[in-house]
XYZ file of C-alpha atoms in Angstrom:
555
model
C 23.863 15.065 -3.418
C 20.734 13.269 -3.966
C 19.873 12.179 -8.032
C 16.274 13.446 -8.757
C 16.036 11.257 -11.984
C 15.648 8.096 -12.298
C 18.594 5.863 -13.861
C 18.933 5.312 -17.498
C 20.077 1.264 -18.038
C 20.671 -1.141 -21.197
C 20.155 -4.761 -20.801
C 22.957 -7.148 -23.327
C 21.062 -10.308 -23.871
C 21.150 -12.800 -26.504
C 17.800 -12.784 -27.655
C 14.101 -11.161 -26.693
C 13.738 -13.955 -24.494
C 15.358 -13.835 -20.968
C 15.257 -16.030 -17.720
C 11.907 -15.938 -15.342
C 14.345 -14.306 -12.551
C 15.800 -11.759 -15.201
C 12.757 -10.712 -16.403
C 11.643 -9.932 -12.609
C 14.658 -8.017 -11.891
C 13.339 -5.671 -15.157
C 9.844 -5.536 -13.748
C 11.147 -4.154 -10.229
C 13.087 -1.555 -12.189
C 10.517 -0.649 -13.756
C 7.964 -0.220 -10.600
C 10.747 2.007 -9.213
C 10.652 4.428 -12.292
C 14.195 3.367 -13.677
C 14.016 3.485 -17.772
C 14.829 0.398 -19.919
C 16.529 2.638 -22.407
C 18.673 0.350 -24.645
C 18.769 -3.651 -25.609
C 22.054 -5.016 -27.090
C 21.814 -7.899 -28.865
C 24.241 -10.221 -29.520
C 24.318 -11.214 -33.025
C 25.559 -14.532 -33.259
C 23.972 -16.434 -29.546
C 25.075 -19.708 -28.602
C 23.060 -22.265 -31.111
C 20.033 -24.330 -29.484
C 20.831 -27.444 -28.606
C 19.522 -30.645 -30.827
C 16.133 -31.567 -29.545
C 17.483 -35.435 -29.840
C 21.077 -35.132 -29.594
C 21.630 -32.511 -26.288
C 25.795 -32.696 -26.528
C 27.130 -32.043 -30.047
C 29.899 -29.943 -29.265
C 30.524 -31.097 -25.359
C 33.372 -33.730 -24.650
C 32.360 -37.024 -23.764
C 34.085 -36.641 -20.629
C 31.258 -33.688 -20.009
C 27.951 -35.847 -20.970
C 26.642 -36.654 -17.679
C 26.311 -33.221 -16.581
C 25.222 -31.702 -19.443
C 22.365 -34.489 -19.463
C 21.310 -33.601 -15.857
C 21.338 -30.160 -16.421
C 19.104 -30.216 -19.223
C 16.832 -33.238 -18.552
C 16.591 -32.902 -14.438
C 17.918 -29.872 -13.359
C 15.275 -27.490 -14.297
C 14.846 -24.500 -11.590
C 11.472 -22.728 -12.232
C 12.901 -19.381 -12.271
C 14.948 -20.268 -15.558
C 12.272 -20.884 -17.431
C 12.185 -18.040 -20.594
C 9.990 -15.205 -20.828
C 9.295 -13.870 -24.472
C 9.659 -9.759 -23.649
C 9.522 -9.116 -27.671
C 6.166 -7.528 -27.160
C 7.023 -5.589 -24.294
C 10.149 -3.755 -25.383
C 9.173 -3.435 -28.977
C 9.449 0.286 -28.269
C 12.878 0.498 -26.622
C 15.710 1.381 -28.420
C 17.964 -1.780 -30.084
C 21.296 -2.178 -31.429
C 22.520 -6.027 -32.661
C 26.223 -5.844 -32.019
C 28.271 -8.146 -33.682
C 31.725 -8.997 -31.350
C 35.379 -10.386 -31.990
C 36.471 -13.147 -29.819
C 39.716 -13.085 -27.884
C 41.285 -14.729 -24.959
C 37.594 -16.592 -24.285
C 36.751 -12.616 -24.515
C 34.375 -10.748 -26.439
C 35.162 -7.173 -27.882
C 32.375 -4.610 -29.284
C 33.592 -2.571 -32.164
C 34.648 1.055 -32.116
C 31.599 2.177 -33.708
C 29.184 0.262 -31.251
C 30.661 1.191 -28.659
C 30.362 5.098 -29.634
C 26.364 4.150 -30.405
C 25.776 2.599 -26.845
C 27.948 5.236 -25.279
C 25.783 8.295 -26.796
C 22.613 6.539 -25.418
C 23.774 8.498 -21.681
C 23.050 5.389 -20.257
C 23.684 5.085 -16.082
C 24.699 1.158 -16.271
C 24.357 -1.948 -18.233
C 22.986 -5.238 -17.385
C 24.638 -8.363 -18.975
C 22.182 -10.616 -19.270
C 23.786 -12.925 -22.402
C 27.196 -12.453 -24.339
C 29.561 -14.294 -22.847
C 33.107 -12.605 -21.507
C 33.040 -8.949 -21.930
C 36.183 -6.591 -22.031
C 36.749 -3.647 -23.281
C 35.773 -0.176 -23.820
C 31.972 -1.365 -23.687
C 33.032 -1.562 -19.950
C 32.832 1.910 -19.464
C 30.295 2.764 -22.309
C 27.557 3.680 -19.537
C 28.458 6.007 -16.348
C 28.468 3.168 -13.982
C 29.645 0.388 -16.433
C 28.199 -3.488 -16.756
C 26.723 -5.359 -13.952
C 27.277 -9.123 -14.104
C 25.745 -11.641 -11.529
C 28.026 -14.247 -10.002
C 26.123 -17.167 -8.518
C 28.691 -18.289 -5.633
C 31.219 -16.721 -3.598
C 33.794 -15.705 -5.479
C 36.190 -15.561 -2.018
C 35.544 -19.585 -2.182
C 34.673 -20.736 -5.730
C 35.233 -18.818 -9.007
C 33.883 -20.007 -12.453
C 30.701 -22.578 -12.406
C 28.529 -24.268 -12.404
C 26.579 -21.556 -10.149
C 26.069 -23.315 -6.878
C 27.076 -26.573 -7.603
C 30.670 -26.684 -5.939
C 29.268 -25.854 -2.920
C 27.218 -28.612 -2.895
C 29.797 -30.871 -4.298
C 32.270 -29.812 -1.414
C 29.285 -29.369 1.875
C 29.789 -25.935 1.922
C 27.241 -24.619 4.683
C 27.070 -21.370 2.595
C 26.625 -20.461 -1.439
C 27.218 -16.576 -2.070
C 25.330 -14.655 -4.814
C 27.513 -11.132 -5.767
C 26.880 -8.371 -8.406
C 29.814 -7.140 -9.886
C 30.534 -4.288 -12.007
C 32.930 -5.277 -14.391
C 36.524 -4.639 -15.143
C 39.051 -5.156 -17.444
C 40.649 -7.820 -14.859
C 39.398 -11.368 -15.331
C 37.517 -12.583 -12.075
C 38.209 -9.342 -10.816
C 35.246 -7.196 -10.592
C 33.972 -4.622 -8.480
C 31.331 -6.289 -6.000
C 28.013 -4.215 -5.686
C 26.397 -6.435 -3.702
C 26.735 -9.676 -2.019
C 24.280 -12.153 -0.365
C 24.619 -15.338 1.211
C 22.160 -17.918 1.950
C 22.236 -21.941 3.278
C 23.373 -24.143 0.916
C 20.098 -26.337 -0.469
C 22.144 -29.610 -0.057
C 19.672 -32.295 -1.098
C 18.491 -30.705 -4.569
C 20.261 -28.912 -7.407
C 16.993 -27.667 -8.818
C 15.877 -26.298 -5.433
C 19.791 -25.056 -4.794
C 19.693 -23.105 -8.374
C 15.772 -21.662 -7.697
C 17.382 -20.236 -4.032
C 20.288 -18.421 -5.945
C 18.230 -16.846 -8.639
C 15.095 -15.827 -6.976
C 16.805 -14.646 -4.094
C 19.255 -12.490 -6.798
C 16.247 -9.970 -7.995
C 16.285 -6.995 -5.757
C 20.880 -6.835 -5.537
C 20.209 -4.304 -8.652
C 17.154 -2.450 -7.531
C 19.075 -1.843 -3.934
C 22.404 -0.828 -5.979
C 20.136 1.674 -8.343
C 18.556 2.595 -4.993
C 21.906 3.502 -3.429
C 22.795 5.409 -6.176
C 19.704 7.700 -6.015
C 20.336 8.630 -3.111
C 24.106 9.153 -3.250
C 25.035 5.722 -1.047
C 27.019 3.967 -3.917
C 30.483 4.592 -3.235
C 31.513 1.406 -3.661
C 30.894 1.439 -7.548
C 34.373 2.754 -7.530
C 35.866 0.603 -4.704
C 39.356 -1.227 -5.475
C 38.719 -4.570 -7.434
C 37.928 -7.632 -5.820
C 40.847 -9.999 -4.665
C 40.559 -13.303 -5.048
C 42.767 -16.855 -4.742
C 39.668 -19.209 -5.114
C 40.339 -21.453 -7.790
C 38.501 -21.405 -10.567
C 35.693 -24.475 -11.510
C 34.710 -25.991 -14.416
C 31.931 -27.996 -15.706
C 32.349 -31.538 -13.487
C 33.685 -34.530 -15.568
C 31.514 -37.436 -15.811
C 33.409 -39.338 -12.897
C 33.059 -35.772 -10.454
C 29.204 -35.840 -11.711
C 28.856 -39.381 -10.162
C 29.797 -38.782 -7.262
C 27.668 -35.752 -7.185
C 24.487 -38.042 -7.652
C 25.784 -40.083 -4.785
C 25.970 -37.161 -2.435
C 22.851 -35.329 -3.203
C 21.162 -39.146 -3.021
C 22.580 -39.716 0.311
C 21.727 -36.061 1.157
C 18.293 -36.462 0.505
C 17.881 -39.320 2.763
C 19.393 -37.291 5.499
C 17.159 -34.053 4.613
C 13.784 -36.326 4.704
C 14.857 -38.334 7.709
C 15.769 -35.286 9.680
C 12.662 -33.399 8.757
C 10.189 -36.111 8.594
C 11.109 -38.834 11.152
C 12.663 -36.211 13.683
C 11.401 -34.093 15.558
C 12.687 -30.816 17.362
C 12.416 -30.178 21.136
C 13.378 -27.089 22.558
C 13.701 -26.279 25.908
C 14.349 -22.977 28.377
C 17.114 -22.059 30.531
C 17.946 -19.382 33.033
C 21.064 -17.651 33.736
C 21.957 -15.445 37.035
C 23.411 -12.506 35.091
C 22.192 -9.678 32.761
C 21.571 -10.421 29.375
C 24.562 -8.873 27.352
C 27.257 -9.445 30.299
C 26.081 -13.278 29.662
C 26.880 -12.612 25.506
C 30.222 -11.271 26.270
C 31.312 -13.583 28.210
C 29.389 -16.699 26.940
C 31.778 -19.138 27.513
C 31.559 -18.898 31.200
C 27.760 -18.562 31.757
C 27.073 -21.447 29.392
C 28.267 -23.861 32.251
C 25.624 -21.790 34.827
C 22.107 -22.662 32.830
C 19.341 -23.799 35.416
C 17.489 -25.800 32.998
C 13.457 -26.238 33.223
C 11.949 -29.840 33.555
C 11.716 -31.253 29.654
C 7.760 -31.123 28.700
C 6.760 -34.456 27.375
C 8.523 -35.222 23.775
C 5.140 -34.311 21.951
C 5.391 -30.494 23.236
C 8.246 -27.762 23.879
C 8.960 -24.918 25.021
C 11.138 -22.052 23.392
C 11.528 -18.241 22.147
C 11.827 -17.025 26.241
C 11.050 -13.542 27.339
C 11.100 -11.981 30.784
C 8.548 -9.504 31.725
C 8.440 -7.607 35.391
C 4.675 -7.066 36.251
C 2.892 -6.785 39.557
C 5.947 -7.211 42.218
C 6.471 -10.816 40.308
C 8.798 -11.620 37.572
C 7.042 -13.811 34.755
C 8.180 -15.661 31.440
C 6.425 -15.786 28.477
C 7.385 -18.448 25.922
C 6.056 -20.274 22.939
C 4.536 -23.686 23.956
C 4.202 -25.582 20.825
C 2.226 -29.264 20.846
C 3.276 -31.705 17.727
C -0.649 -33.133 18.143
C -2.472 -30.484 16.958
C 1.009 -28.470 15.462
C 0.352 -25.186 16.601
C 1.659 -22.967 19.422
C 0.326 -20.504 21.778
C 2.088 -18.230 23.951
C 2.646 -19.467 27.905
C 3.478 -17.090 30.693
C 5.315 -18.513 33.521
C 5.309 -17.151 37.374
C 8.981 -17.696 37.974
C 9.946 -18.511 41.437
C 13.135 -20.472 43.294
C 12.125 -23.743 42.131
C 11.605 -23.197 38.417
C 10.353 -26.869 38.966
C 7.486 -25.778 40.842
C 6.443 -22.500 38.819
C 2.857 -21.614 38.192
C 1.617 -21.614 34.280
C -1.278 -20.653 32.244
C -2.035 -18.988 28.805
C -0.979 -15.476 27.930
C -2.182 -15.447 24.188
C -4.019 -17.551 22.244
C -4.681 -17.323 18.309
C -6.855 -19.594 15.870
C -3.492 -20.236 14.089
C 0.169 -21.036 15.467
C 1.844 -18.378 17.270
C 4.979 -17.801 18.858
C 8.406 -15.910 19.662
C 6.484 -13.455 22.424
C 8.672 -10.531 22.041
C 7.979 -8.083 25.215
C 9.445 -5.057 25.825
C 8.610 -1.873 28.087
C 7.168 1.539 27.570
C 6.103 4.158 29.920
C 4.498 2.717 32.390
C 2.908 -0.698 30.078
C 3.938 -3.948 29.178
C 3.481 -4.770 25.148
C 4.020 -8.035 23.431
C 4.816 -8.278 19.572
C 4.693 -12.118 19.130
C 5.145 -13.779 15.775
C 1.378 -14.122 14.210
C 2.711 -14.933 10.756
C 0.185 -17.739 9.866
C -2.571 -14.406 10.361
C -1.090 -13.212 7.740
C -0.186 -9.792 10.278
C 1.794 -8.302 12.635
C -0.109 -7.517 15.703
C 0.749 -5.649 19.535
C -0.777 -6.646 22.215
C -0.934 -4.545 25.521
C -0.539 -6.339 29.274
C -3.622 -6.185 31.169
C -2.402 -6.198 35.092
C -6.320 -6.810 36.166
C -6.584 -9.738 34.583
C -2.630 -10.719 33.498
C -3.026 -11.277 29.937
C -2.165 -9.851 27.127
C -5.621 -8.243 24.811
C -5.382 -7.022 21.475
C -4.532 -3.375 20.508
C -3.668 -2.833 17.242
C -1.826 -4.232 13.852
C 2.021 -2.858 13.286
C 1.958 -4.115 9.761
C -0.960 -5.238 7.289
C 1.767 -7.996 6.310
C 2.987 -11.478 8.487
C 6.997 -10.347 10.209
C 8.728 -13.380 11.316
C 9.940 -12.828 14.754
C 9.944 -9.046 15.324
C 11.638 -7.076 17.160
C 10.925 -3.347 18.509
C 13.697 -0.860 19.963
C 13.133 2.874 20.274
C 16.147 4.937 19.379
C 17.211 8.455 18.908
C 13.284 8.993 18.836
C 12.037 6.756 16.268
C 10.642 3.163 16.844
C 12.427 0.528 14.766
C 10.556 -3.015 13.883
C 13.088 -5.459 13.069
C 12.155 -9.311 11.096
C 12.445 -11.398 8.621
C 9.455 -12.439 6.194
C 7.992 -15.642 5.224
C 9.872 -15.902 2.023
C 13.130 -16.235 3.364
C 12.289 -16.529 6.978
C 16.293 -17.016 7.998
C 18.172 -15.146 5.420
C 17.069 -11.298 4.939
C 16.593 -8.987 7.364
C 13.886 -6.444 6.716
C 13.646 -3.097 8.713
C 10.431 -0.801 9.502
C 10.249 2.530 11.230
C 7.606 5.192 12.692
C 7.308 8.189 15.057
C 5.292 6.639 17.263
C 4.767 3.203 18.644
C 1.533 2.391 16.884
C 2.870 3.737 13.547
C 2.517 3.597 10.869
C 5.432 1.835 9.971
C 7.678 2.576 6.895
C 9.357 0.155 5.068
C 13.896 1.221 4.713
C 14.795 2.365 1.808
C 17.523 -0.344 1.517
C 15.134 -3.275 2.127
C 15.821 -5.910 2.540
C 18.522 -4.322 4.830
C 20.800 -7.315 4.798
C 21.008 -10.880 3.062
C 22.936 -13.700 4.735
C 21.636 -16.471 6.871
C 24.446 -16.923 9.161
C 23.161 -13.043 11.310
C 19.570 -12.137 10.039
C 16.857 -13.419 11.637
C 15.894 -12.245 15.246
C 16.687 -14.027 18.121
C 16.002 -11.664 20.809
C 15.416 -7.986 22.042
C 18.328 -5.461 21.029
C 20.622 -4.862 23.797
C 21.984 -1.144 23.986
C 24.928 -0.544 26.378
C 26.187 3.643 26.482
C 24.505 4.252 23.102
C 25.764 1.462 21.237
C 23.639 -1.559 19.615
C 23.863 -5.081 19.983
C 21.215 -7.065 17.829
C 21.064 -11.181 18.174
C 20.272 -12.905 15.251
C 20.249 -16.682 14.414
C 22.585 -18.498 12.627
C 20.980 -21.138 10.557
C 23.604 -21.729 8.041
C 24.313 -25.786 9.681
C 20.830 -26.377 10.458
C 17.467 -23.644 11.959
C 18.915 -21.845 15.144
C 22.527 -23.758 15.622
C 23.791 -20.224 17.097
C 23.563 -16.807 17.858
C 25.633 -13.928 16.509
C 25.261 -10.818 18.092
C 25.588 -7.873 15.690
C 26.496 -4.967 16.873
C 24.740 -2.056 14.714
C 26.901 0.561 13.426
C 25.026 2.230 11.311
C 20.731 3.045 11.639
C 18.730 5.550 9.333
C 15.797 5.271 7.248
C 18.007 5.502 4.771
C 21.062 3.161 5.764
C 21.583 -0.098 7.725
C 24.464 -1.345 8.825
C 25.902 -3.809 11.179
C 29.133 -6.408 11.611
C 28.939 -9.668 13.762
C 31.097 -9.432 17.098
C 30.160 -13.097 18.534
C 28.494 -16.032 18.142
C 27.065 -18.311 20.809
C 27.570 -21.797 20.234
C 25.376 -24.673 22.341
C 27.619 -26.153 24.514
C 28.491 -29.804 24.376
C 27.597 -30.763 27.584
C 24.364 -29.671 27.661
C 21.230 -32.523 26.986
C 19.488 -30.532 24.517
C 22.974 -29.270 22.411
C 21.886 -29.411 19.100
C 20.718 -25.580 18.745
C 20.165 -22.075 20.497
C 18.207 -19.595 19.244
C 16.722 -16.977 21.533
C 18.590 -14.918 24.249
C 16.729 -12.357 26.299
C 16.766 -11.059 29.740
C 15.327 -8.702 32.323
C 17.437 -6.899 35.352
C 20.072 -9.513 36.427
C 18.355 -13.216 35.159
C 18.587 -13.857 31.301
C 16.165 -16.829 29.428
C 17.568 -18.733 26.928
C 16.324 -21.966 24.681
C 18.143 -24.976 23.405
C 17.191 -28.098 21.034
C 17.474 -31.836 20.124
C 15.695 -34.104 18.177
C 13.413 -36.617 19.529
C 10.895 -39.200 17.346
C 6.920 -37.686 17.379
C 4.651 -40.369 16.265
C 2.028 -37.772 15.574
C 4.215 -35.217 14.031
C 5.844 -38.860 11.872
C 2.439 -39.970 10.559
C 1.526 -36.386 9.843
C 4.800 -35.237 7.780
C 4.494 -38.186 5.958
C 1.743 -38.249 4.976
C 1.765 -34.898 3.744
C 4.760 -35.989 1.628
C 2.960 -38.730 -0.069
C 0.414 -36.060 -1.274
């Protein structure tokens, strides 16, 4: 049964002023109708620190950190916003709480005022450890974020362990809470790469990327998808991390210094070079049974180290089989799209231009449909999302219409059970969340899931290739960028595709093979009839791309 109202929440906090990335998540609940109903206040909040002496109560043996993470570790999205204006109309309470066990309590009589509010849920947004009956004081209970994975690390600081230990992967979860320590209910979780060179940059990633876990969970719940708010508590061995000693913090420093080298070295000195291979089999009998056809790649002559070519696709037009692929020059940085008349000498094979835009563009994604050829190719530095129709007079591709008034970063079109479904990823967090459209027709328009984004975790969302369907079931490739941008492929296989709900589980992943010259990455697979494309990396020094990513650096 669907909920025609609109959710009824408290937010616990310490004061008026909350956290740049808290204050957004109130802003989105508000845009999607849900009513700020109740603030709790906690009436005795942790003291401010001294302006001149930052550690009065910490250890010694804590100083280093707590120095950092006030004096250098200072993500823009927790920066404070003063909401005393803006909720000056919304009901308050200023609870005063017993501590116990390193947990807080609410008294009878508080709890009986918050609980008579008919409130839906309750964020905790200050206190400290909460247990019990305020836990089940609103219908759905108190929603706590968790800034890591609590399957690896529990405790804090958020992020930080992960770094400290090269984890490939930090995991964000919102929990409803229960009267188990470290053992809430998970709502949602996300996962995203590890920012190994910067804390600041590592914290920012974890808290922007946290805003829309509680508008998809209030989402669900509208429309009757949230049975997980009472799933069985989460299960956990992790140990549980503290706030690093001054010898841990050290090292830290060390690591992140050392990482830093390696992050500007690999992304200002190197350069990547991708390049295209074909296989002699169809497309998903290659992903099932990678480890074989991996040894069978006819490889295309390396392009000069200044240029690549990547992002294949096969299209079958005019009793000739041609390639189209992003050809990308480091001199002028910006791609266009290449079609390729493949014959028995891949060698010898005729090329020219397919499409060409006044800004970079790439991943040519070409698919079939009646009787036409289309081509959906990444455009995102138009700022749109554009199809393009095959002419067979001339063999390009012209202009037909815009999908989506917004950029898509490497989309994806399948037609199933009647509906056309555009898959990508956006510029924000072009590797991590998958984003879904849909429309009756193939020129839309296009609405937006309900549950976007769909999916958050950058070791299966962005597209690397067309969807492959075998007896009604399907297969969607996605990159893996959790080590470094397209190390793999996982294919997905979709089990679940409504406007309403998305849902998929990774069945494979497609590792570059050793052997191979450029074995550093893969991150397109595609195919037509029996031949399949795919594209592999390594990392070569550009001059031109050097001088230019420098130099942008030093401004």
């Amino acid at each position: 049964m669907i909920h025609e109202e609109k959710l009824r929440f408290g937010v616990m906090c310490n004061s008026f002023s909350l956290q740049k990335w808290q204050a957004a998540i109130l802003n989105e609940l508000k845009a999607e109708g849900h009513e700020l109903s109740l603030i709790i206040i906690n009436s005795r909040p942790p003291k401010p620190k001294r302006k001149w002496f930052p550690f009065p109560t910490t250890p010694p043996g804590k100083w280093l950190y707590q120095f950092c993470n006030r004096y250098f570790f200072r993500p823009a999205w927790r920066q404070t916003v003063d909401l005393q204006d803006e909720v000056q109309a919304v009901p308050q309470i200023v609870c005063e709480v017993v501590t116990r066990d390193f947990s807080q309590f609410f008294s009878a009589d508080d709890v009986d005022f918050i609980s008579n509010q008919n409130l839906d849920f309750i964020l905790r947004f200050g206190f400290n450890i909460v247990r019990g009956d305020i836990l089940t004081a609103a219908r759905y209970g108190v929603w706590s974020f968790h800034h890591g994975d609590e399957q690896t690390f529990r405790g804090g600081p958020p992020g930080f362990w992960e770094m400290y230990h090269a984890k490939h992967t930090t995991g964000v979860i919102l929990q409803r809470i229960t009267h188990r320590l470290d053992a809430g209910i998970v709502l949602k979780k996300y996962l995203f790469t590890t920012v190994r060179h910067s804390y600041t940059s590592q914290l920012d990633n974890l808290l922007s990327n946290s805003i829309p876990m509680v508008r998809q969970v209030c989402n669900d719940i509208v429309h009757d998808r949230a049975e997980y708010l009472s799933a069985p508590s989460s299960k956990s061995n992790a140990p549980v991390y503290r706030i690093p000693g001054n010898w841990k913090m050290t090292l830290f420093l060390i690591k992140q210094l050392r990482n830093r080298f390696l992050f500007h070295w690999t992304h200002t000195v190197l350069s990547e070079q991708w390049n295209l291979g074909l296989i002699d089999a169809p497309a998903a009998k290659v992903a099932f049974n990678w480890k074989t056809y991996r040894k069978r790649v006819r490889w295309f002559p390396p392009l000069p180290k200044h240029e690549f070519r990547a992002d294949g696709f096969l299209i079958s037009v005019n009793d000739h089989l041609k390639l189209l692929c992003e050809r990308f020059n480091y001199h002028n940085n910006k791609g266009y799209i290449e079609q390729i008349i493949l014959t028995e000498d891949i060698s010898k094979a005729d090329h020219g231009l397919a499409i060409s835009e006044k800004k970079h563009i790439s991943f040519p994604f070409t698919f079939n449909f009646k009787d036409d050829v289309f081509c959906v190719p990444e455009n995102s530095a138009s700022g749109l999302t554009k199809l393009y129709l095959f002419n067979k007079d001339t063999e390009e591709f012209d202009f037909l219409c815009d999908l989506l008034p917004e950029p898509v970063i490497d989309p994806v079109l399948h037609l199933y059970e009647g509906r056309w479904w555009l898959f990508g990823t956006l510029p924000s967090n072009p590797s991590g969340a998958l984003y879904v459209w849909y429309a009756d027709s193939l020129p839309g328009p296009y609405i937006p899931h309900q549950g976007n984004p769909v999916k958050v975790d950058n070791t299966s969302c962005r597209s690397a290739g067309p969807v492959l369907q075998a007896d009604k079931v399907l297969f969607r490739p996605a990159q893996n960028s959790s080590k470094t941008y397209g190390g793999s492929i996982v294919i997905n296989q979709i089990l679940t595709l409504t406007p309403e709900e998305f849902n998929e589980q990774p069945v494979v992943d497609l590792m570059p093979d050793d052997d191979w010259i450029f074995s550093e990455g893969i991150h397109t697979i595609s195919g037509q009839g029996k031949l399949t494309v795919i594209d592999a990396k390594r990392y070569r020094f550009v001059a031109r791309a050097f001088i230019s990513r420098l130099l942008r650096k030093l401004t």
